[in-house]
Tab-separated table of C-alpha atoms in Angstrom:
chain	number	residue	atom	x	y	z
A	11	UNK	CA	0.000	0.000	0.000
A	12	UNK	CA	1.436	3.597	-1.126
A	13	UNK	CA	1.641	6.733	0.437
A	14	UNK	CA	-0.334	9.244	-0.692
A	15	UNK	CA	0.803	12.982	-1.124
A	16	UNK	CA	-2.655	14.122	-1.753
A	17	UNK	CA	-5.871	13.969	0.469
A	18	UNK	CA	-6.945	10.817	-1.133
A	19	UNK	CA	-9.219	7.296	-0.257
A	20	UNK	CA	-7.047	4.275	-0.672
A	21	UNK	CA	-9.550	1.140	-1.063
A	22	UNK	CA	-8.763	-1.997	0.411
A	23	UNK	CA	-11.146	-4.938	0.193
A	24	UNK	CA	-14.315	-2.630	-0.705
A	25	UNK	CA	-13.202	-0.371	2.321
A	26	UNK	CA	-11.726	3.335	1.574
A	27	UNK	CA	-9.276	4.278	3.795
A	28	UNK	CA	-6.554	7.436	3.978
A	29	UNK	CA	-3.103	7.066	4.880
A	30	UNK	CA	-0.989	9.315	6.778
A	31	UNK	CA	2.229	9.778	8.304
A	32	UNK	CA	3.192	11.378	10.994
A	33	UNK	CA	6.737	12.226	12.142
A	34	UNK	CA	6.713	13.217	16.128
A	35	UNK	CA	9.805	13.953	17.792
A	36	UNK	CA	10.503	15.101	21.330
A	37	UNK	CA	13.803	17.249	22.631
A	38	UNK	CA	14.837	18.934	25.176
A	39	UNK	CA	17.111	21.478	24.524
A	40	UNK	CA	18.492	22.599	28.021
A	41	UNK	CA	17.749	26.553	26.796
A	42	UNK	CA	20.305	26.055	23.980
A	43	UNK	CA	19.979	27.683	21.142
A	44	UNK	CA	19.019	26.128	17.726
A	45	UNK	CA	21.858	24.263	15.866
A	46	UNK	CA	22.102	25.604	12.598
A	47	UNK	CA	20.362	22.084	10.652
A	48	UNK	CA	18.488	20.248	11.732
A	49	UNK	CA	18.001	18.094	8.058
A	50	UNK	CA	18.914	15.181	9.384
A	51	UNK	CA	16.347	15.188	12.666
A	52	UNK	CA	13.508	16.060	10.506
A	53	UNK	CA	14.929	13.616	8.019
A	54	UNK	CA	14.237	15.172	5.299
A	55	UNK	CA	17.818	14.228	3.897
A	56	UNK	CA	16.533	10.826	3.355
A	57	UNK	CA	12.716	11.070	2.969
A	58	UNK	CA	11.159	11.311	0.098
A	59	UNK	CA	8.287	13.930	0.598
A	60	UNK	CA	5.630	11.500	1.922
A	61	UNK	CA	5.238	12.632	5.169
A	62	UNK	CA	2.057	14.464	6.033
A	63	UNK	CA	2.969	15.702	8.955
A	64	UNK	CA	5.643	17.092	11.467
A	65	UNK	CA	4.630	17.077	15.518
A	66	UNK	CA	7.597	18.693	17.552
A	67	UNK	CA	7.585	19.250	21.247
A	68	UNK	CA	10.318	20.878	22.641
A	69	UNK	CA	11.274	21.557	26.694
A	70	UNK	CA	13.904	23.855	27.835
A	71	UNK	CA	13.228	26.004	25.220
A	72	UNK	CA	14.987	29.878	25.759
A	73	UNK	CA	12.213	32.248	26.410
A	74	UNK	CA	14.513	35.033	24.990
A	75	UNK	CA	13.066	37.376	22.082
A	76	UNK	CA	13.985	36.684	18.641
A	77	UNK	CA	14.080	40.460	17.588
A	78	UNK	CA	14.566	39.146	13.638
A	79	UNK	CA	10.410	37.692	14.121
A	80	UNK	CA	8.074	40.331	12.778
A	81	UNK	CA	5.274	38.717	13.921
A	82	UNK	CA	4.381	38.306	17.227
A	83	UNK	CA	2.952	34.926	17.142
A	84	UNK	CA	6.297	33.838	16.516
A	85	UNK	CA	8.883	35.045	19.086
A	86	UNK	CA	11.549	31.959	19.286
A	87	UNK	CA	14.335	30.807	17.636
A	88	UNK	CA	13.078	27.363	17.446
A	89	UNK	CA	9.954	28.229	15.500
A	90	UNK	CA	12.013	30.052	12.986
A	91	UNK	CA	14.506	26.925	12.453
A	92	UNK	CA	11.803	24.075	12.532
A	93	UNK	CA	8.950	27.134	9.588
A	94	UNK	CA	12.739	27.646	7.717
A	95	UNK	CA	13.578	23.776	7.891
A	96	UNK	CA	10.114	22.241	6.566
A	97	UNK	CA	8.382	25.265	4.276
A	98	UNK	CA	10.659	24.645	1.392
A	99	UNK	CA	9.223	20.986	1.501
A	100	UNK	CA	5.909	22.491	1.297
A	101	UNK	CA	5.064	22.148	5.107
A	102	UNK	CA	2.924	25.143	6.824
A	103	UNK	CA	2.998	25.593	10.520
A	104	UNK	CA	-1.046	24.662	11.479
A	105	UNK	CA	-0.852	25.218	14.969
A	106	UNK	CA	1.326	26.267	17.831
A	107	UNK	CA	1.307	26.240	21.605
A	108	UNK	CA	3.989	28.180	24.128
A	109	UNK	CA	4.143	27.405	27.427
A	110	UNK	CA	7.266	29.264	29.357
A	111	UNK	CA	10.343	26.683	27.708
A	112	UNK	CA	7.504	24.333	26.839
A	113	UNK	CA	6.997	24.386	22.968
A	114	UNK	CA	4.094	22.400	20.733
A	115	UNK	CA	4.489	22.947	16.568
A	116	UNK	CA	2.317	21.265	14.345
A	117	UNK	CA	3.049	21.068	10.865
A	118	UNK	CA	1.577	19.821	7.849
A	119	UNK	CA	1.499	19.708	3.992
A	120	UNK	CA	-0.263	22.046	2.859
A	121	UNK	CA	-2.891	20.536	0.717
A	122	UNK	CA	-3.844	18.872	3.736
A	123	UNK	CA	-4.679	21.968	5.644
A	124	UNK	CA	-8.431	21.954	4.595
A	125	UNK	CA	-8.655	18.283	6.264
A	126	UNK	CA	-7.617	19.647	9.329
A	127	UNK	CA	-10.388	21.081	11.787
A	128	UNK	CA	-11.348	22.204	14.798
A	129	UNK	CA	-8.090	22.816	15.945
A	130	UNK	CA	-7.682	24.008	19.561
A	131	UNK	CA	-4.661	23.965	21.974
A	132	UNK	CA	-4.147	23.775	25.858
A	133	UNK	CA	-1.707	24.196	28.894
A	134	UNK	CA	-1.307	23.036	32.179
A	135	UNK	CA	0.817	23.967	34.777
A	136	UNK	CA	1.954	21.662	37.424
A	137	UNK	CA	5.436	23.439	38.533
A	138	UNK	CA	5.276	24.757	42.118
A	139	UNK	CA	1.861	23.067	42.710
A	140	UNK	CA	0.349	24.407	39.388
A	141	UNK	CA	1.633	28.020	39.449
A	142	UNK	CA	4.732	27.717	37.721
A	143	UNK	CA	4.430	26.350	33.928
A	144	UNK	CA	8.409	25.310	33.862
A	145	UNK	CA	6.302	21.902	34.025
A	146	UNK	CA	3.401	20.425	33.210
A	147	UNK	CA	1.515	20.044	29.361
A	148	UNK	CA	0.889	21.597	26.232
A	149	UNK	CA	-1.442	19.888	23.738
A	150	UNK	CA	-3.147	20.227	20.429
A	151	UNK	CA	-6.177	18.770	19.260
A	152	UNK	CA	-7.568	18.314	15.959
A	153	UNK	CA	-10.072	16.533	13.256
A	154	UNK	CA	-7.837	14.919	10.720
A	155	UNK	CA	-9.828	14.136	7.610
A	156	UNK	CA	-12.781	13.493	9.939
A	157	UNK	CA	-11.042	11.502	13.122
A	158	UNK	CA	-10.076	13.323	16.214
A	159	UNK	CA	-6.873	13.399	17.324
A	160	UNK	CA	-4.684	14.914	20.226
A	161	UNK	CA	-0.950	15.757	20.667
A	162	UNK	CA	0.219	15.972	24.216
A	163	UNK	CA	3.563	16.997	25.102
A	164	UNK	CA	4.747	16.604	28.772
A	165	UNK	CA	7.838	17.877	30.728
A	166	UNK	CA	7.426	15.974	33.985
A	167	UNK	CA	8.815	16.426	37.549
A	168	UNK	CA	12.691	15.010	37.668
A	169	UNK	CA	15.059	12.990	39.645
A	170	UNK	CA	14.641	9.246	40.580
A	171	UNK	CA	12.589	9.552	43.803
A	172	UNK	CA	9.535	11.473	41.768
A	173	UNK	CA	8.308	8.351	39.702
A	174	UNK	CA	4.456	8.708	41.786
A	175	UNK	CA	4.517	12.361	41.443
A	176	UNK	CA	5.250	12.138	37.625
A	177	UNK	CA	2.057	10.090	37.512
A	178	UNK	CA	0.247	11.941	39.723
A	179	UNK	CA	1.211	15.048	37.465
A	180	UNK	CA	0.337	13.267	34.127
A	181	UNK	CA	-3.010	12.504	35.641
A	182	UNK	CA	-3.849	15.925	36.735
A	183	UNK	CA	-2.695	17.225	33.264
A	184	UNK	CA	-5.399	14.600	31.619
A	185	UNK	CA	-7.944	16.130	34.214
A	186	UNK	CA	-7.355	19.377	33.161
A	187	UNK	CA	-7.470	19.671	29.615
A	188	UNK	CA	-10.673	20.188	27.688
A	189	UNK	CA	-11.655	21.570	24.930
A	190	UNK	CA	-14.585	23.660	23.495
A	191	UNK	CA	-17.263	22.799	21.744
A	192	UNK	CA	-16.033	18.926	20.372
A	193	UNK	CA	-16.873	15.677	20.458
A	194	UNK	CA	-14.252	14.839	22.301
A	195	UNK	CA	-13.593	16.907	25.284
A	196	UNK	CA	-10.392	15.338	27.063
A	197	UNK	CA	-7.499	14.248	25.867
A	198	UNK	CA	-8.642	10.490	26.512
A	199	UNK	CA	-12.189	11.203	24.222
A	200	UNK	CA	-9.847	11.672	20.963
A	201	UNK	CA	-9.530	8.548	18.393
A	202	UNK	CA	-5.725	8.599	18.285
A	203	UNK	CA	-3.641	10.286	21.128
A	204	UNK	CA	0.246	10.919	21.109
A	205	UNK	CA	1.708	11.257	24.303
A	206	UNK	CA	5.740	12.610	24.313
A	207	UNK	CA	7.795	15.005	26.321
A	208	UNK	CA	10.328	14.403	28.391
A	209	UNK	CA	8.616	11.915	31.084
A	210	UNK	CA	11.650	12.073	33.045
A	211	UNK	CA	10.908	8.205	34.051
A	212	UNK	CA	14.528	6.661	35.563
A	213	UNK	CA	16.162	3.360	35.730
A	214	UNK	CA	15.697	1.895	38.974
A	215	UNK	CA	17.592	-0.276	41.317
A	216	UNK	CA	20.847	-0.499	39.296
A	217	UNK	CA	24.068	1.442	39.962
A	218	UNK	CA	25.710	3.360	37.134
A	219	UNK	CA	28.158	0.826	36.671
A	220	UNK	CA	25.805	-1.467	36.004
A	221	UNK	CA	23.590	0.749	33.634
A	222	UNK	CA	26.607	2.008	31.479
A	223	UNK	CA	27.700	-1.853	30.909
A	224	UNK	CA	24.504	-2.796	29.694
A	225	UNK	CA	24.900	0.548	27.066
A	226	UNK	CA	28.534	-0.416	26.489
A	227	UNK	CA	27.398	-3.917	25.514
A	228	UNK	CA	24.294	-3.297	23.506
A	229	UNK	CA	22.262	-5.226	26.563
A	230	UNK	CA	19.103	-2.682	26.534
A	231	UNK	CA	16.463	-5.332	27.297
A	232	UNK	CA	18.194	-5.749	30.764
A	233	UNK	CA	17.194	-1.977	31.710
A	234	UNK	CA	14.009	-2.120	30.156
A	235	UNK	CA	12.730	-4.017	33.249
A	236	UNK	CA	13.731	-1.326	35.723
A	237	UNK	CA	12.592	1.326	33.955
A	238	UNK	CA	9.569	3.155	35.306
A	239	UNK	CA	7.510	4.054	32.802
A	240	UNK	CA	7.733	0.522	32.117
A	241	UNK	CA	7.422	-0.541	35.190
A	242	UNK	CA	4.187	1.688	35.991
A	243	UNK	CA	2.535	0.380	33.111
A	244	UNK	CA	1.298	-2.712	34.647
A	245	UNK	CA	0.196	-1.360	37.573
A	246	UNK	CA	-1.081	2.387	36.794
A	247	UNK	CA	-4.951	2.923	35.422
A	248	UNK	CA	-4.414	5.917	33.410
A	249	UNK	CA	-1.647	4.056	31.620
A	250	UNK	CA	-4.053	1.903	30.266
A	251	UNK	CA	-4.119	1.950	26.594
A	252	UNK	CA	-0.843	3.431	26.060
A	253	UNK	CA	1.398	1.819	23.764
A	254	UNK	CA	5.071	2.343	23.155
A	255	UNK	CA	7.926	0.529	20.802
A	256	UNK	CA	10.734	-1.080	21.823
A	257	UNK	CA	13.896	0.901	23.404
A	258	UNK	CA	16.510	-0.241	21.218
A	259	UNK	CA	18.279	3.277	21.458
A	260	UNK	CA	20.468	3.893	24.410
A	261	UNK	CA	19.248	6.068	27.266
A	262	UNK	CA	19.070	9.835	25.804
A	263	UNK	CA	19.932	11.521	29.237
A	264	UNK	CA	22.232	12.609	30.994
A	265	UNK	CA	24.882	13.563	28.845
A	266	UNK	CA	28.005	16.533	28.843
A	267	UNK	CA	26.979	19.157	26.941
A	268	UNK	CA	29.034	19.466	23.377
A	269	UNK	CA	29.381	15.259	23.646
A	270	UNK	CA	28.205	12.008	23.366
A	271	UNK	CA	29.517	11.370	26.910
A	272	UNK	CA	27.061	10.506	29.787
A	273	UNK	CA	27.379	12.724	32.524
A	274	UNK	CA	31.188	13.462	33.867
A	275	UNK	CA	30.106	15.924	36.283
A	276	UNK	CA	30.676	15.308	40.441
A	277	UNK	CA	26.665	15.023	40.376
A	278	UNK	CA	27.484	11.838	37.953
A	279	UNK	CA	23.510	11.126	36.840
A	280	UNK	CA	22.740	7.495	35.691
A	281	UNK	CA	21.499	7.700	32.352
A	282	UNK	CA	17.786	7.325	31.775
A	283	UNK	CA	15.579	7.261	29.308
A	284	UNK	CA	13.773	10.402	29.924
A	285	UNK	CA	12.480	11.249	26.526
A	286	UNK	CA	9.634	9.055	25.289
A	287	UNK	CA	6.842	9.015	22.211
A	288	UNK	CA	3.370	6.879	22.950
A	289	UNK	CA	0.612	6.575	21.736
A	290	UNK	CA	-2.822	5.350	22.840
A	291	UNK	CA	-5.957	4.463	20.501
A	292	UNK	CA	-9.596	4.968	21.675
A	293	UNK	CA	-11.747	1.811	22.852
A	294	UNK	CA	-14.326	0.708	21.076
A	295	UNK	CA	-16.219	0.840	24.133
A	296	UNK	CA	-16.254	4.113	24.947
A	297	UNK	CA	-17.655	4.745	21.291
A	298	UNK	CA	-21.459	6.251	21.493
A	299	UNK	CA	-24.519	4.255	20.188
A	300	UNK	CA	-25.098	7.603	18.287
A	301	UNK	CA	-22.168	7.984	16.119
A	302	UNK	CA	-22.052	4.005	15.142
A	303	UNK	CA	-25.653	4.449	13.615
A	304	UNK	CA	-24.421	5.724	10.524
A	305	UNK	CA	-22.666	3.096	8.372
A	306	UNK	CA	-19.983	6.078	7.161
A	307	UNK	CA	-19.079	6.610	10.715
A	308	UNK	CA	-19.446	2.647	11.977
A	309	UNK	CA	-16.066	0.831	13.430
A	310	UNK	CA	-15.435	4.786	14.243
A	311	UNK	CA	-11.913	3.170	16.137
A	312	UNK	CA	-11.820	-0.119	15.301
A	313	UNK	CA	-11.013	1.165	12.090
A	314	UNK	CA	-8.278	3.319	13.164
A	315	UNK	CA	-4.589	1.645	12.838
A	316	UNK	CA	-1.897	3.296	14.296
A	317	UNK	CA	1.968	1.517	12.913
A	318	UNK	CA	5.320	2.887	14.507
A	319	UNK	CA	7.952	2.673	11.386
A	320	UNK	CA	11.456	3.944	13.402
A	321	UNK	CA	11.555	5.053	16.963
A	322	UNK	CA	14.804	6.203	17.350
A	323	UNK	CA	17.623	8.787	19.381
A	324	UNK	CA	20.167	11.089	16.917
A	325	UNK	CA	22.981	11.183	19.106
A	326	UNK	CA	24.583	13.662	16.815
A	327	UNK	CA	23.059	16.366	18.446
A	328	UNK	CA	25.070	17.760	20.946
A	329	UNK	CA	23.964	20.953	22.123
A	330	UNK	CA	22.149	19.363	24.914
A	331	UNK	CA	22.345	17.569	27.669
A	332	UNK	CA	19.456	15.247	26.047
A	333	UNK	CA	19.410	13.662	22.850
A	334	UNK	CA	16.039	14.378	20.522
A	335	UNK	CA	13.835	11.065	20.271
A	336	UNK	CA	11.642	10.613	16.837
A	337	UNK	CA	9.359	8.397	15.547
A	338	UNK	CA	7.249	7.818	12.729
A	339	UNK	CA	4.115	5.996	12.119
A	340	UNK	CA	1.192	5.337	9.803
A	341	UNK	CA	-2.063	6.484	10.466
A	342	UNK	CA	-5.080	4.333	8.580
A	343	UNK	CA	-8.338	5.664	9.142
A	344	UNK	CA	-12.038	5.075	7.156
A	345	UNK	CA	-12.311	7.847	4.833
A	346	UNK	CA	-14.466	10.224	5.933
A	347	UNK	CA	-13.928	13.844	4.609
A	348	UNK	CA	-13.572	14.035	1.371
A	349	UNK	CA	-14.200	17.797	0.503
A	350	UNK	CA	-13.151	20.605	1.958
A	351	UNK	CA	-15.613	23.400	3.324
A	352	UNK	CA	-14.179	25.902	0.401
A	353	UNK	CA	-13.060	25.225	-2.939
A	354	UNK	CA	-11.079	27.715	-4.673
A	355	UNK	CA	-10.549	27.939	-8.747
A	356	UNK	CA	-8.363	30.067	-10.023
A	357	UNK	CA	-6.320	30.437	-13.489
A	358	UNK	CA	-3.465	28.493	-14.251
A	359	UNK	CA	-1.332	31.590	-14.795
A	360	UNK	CA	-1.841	35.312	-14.373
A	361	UNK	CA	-0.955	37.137	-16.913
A	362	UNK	CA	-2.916	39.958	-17.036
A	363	UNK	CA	-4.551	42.288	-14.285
A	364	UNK	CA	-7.974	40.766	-15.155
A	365	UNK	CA	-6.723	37.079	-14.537
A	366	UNK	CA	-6.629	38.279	-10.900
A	367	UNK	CA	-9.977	37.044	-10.117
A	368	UNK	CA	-10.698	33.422	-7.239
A	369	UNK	CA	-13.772	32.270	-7.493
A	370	UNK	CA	-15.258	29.830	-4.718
A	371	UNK	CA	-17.737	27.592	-3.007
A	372	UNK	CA	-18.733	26.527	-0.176
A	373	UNK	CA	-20.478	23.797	1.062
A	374	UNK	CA	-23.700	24.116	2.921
A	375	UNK	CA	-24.034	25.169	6.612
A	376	UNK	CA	-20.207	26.573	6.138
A	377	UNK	CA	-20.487	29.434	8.567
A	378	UNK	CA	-18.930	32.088	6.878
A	379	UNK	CA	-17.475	35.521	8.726
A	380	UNK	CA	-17.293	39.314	8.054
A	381	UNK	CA	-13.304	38.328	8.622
A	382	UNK	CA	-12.943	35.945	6.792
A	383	UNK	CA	-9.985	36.426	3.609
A	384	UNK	CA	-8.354	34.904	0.819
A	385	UNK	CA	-4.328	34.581	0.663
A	386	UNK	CA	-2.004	34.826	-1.787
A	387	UNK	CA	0.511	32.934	-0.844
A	388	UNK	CA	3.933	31.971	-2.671
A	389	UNK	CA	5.024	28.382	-2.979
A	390	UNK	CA	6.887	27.244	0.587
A	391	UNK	CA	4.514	30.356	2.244
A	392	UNK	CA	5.486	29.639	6.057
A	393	UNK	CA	2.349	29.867	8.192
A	394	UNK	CA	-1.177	31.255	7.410
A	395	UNK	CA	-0.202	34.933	8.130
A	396	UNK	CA	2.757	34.476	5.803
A	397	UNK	CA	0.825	35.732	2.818
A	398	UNK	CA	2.187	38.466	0.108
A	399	UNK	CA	-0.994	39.922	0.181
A	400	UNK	CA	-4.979	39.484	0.826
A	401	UNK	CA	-8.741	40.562	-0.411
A	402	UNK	CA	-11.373	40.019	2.266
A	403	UNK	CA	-13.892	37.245	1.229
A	404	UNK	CA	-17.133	39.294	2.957
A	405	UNK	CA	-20.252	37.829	3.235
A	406	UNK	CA	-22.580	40.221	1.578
A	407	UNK	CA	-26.549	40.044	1.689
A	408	UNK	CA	-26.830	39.039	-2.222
A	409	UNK	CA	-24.567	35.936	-1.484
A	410	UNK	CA	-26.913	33.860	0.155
A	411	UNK	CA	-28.506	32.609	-2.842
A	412	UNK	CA	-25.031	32.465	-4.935
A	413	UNK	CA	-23.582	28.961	-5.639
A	414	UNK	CA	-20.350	30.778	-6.756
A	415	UNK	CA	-18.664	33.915	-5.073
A	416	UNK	CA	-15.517	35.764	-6.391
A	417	UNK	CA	-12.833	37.965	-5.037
A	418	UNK	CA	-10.678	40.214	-7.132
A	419	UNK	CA	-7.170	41.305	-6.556
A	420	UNK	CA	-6.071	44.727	-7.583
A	421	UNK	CA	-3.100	45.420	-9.173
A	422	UNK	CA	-1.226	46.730	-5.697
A	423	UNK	CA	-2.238	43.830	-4.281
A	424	UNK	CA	-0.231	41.231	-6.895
A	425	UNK	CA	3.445	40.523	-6.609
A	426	UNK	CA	6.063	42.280	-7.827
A	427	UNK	CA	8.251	39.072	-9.025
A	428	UNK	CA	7.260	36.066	-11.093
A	429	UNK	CA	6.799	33.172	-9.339
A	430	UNK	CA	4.544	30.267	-8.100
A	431	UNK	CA	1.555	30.979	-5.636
A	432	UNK	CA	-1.212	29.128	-3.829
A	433	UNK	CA	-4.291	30.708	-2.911
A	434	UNK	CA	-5.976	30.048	0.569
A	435	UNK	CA	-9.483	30.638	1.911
A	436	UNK	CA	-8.601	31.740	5.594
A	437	UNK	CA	-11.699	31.244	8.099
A	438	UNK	CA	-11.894	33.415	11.181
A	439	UNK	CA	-14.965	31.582	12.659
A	440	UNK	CA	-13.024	28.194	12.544
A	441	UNK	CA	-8.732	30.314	12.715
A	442	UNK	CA	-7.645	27.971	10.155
A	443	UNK	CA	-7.120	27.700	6.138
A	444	UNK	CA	-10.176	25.786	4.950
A	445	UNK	CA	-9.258	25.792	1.402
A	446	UNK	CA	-6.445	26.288	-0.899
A	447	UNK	CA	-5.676	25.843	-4.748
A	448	UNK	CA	-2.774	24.017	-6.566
A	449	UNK	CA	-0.005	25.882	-7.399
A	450	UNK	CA	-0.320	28.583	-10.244
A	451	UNK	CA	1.669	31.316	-12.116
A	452	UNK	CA	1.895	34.604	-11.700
A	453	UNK	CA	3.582	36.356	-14.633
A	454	UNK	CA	5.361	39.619	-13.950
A	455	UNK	CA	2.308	42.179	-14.037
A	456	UNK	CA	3.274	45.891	-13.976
């Protein structure tokens, strides 16, 4: 079974079902700043464009001011790296979330964008009893081509003695988080759920010496039974659920900064592994009566197949005194969006002033706003406010009985250059892109 780089039903015995694949990774960067690539993380020096899309959670992250950012939205270095790293590839930052060195992006092609709704994010604090937000979790939640999904990254309380509290913490954070006006309110309601961060779970019982043979000697399985997240699983409730792959990297903390070392200092901390992706798939149980009466929206989870390709460390990364952890894995869900809520058509070049012209639909019921506006944005465009220029798409009275509705763009509004643009419906009510067009040509027009 392909990948597909478009929004598109893959049938398998009479059953249509869409593929994606997701690409999580976890870091944190001990307040360093950004190295300058980060190619190989993202791996996009070995991929081959298939990925749909990019979740990074980051702890530690420097709260300093990037004063190069115009936009306020985006004031940290990391952001900048991670929107200059994956736009070229024709990724578009969907949603972010910033909580003090906490830091959520979500990326994703950006043909997909119209598949993703109802996007909303969250934070909890649990530092210093819930009033400092040095710990704790940032989420984001989402509809992805119709199934409900939810990214949580954790930073949770440190050193060996805190394993309780770190569950204690990640069940408080689950308590905490809901969201507006969906389906699925907590984090636990959501079809698919990724759960990463630095957990901060230890190796018990065993001294260092005993820990850094088993690393010297490629003898992983041998820690695997003392560590606590592991350990936790078979007796913790809100565990239940979660899955995780095999740790067949070597623990990713603690190391000397600038190394691959494990910690020289007189403190001398036994390496753990601290940074960890899971993820956890909704019961069937817990699925209403009401959405299973519907054939389109029947075996609503069972359905839903979540495969882990690569979970992995990249020890080359030294700024830190953690290594980043990725994984990837396919997502197989039972088609069920197949159009988006605008559809844009525009010319395959402008030439002329008077090719300037989008015309659109929308489906019914699509609430539209006062605010709402279309984008011109050029090929590798960053984020949805990274747009060379905009027309508002107002509602007027006359347009409730129009099938079709156009915008025009006037000649100060075109680019100055030749080059390759997209065009995307932005929709205030829903503060996402809810359409866009292929690529097209803009001519020089002076």
């Amino acid at each position: 079974m392909s990948y597909r780089p478009n929004p598109q039903s893959v049938s398998v015995n009479s059953h249509s079902f869409v593929i994606s694949l997701v690409h999580i990774i976890t870091w944190n960067v001990g307040s360093a700043m950004p190295p300058d690539d980060i190619t190989s993380l993202l791996g996009l020096n070995v991929g081959d464009g298939n990925t749909d899309m990019y979740i990074i959670g980051l702890q530690e992250v420097n709260s300093m001011i990037n004063k190069r950012l115009k936009d306020v939205l985006f004031t940290d270095q990391w952001s900048e790296v991670c929107m200059d790293a994956l736009s070229p590839f024709g990724y578009v930052l969907v949603t972010s979330q910033r909580m003090q060195g906490m830091l959520l992006l979500v990326f994703a092609k950006y043909f997909h964008l119209p598949f993703l709704r109802g996007i909303q994010t969250q934070t909890t604090r649990t530092g210093l009893g819930g009033i400092w937000g040095n710990k704790g979790g940032v989420s984001a939640r989402m509809n992805v081509f119709g199934h409900s999904i939810c990214f949580l990254n954790c930073h949770l309380p440190a050193h060996m003695e805190n394993s309780d509290q770190r569950m204690e913490d990640f069940e408080s954070i689950l308590q905490q988080q809901q969201f507006e006006g969906q389906a699925a309110s907590g984090v636990l309601d959501h079809d698919v759920v990724f759960w990463f961060g630095d957990l901060n779970f230890r190796i018990e019982d065993l001294d260092m010496q005993v820990v850094k043979s088993a690393i010297d000697n490629n003898k992983l399985s041998t820690l695997w039974e003392k560590d606590q997240l592991n350990m936790a699983k078979g007796s913790e409730t809100v565990l239940e659920g979660f899955h995780e792959g095999p740790l067949k990297f070597s623990p990713t903390y603690k190391f000397d900064v600038g190394t691959d070392m494990y910690d020289t200092s007189g403190k001398k901390r036994k390496p753990a592994w601290t940074d960890r992706i899971l993820w956890r798939l909704r019961p069937m149980a817990q699925v209403s009566n009401s959405m299973s009466k519907r054939s389109s929206l029947s075996g609503l989870t069972s359905g839903t197949r979540v495969s882990q390709h690569f979970y992995r460390s990249h020890m080359e990364y030294t700024i830190s005194d953690h290594k980043p952890v990725s994984s990837i894995f396919t997502l197989q869900f039972p088609y069920r969006v197949d159009m988006p809520l605008v559809t844009l058509f525009v010319e395959d070049e402008w030439t002329e002033i008077s090719d300037a012209v989008a015309k659109f639909k929308v489906v019914p019921n699509f609430a539209r706003s006062s605010w709402d506006w279309i984008g011109l944005y050029k090929v590798g465009f960053k984020h949805h406010k990274d747009y060379v220029s905009y027309v508002w798409a107002k509602q007027e009275e006359s347009d409730f009985l129009r099938q079709e509705h156009q915008v025009i763009f006037t000649e100060e509004e075109l680019p100055k250059d030749s080059g390759d643009f997209i065009l995307g419906y932005y929709s205030n009510n829903m503060s996402s892109i809810v359409g866009v067009t292929e690529p097209f040509q803009v001519i020089s027009i002076s």
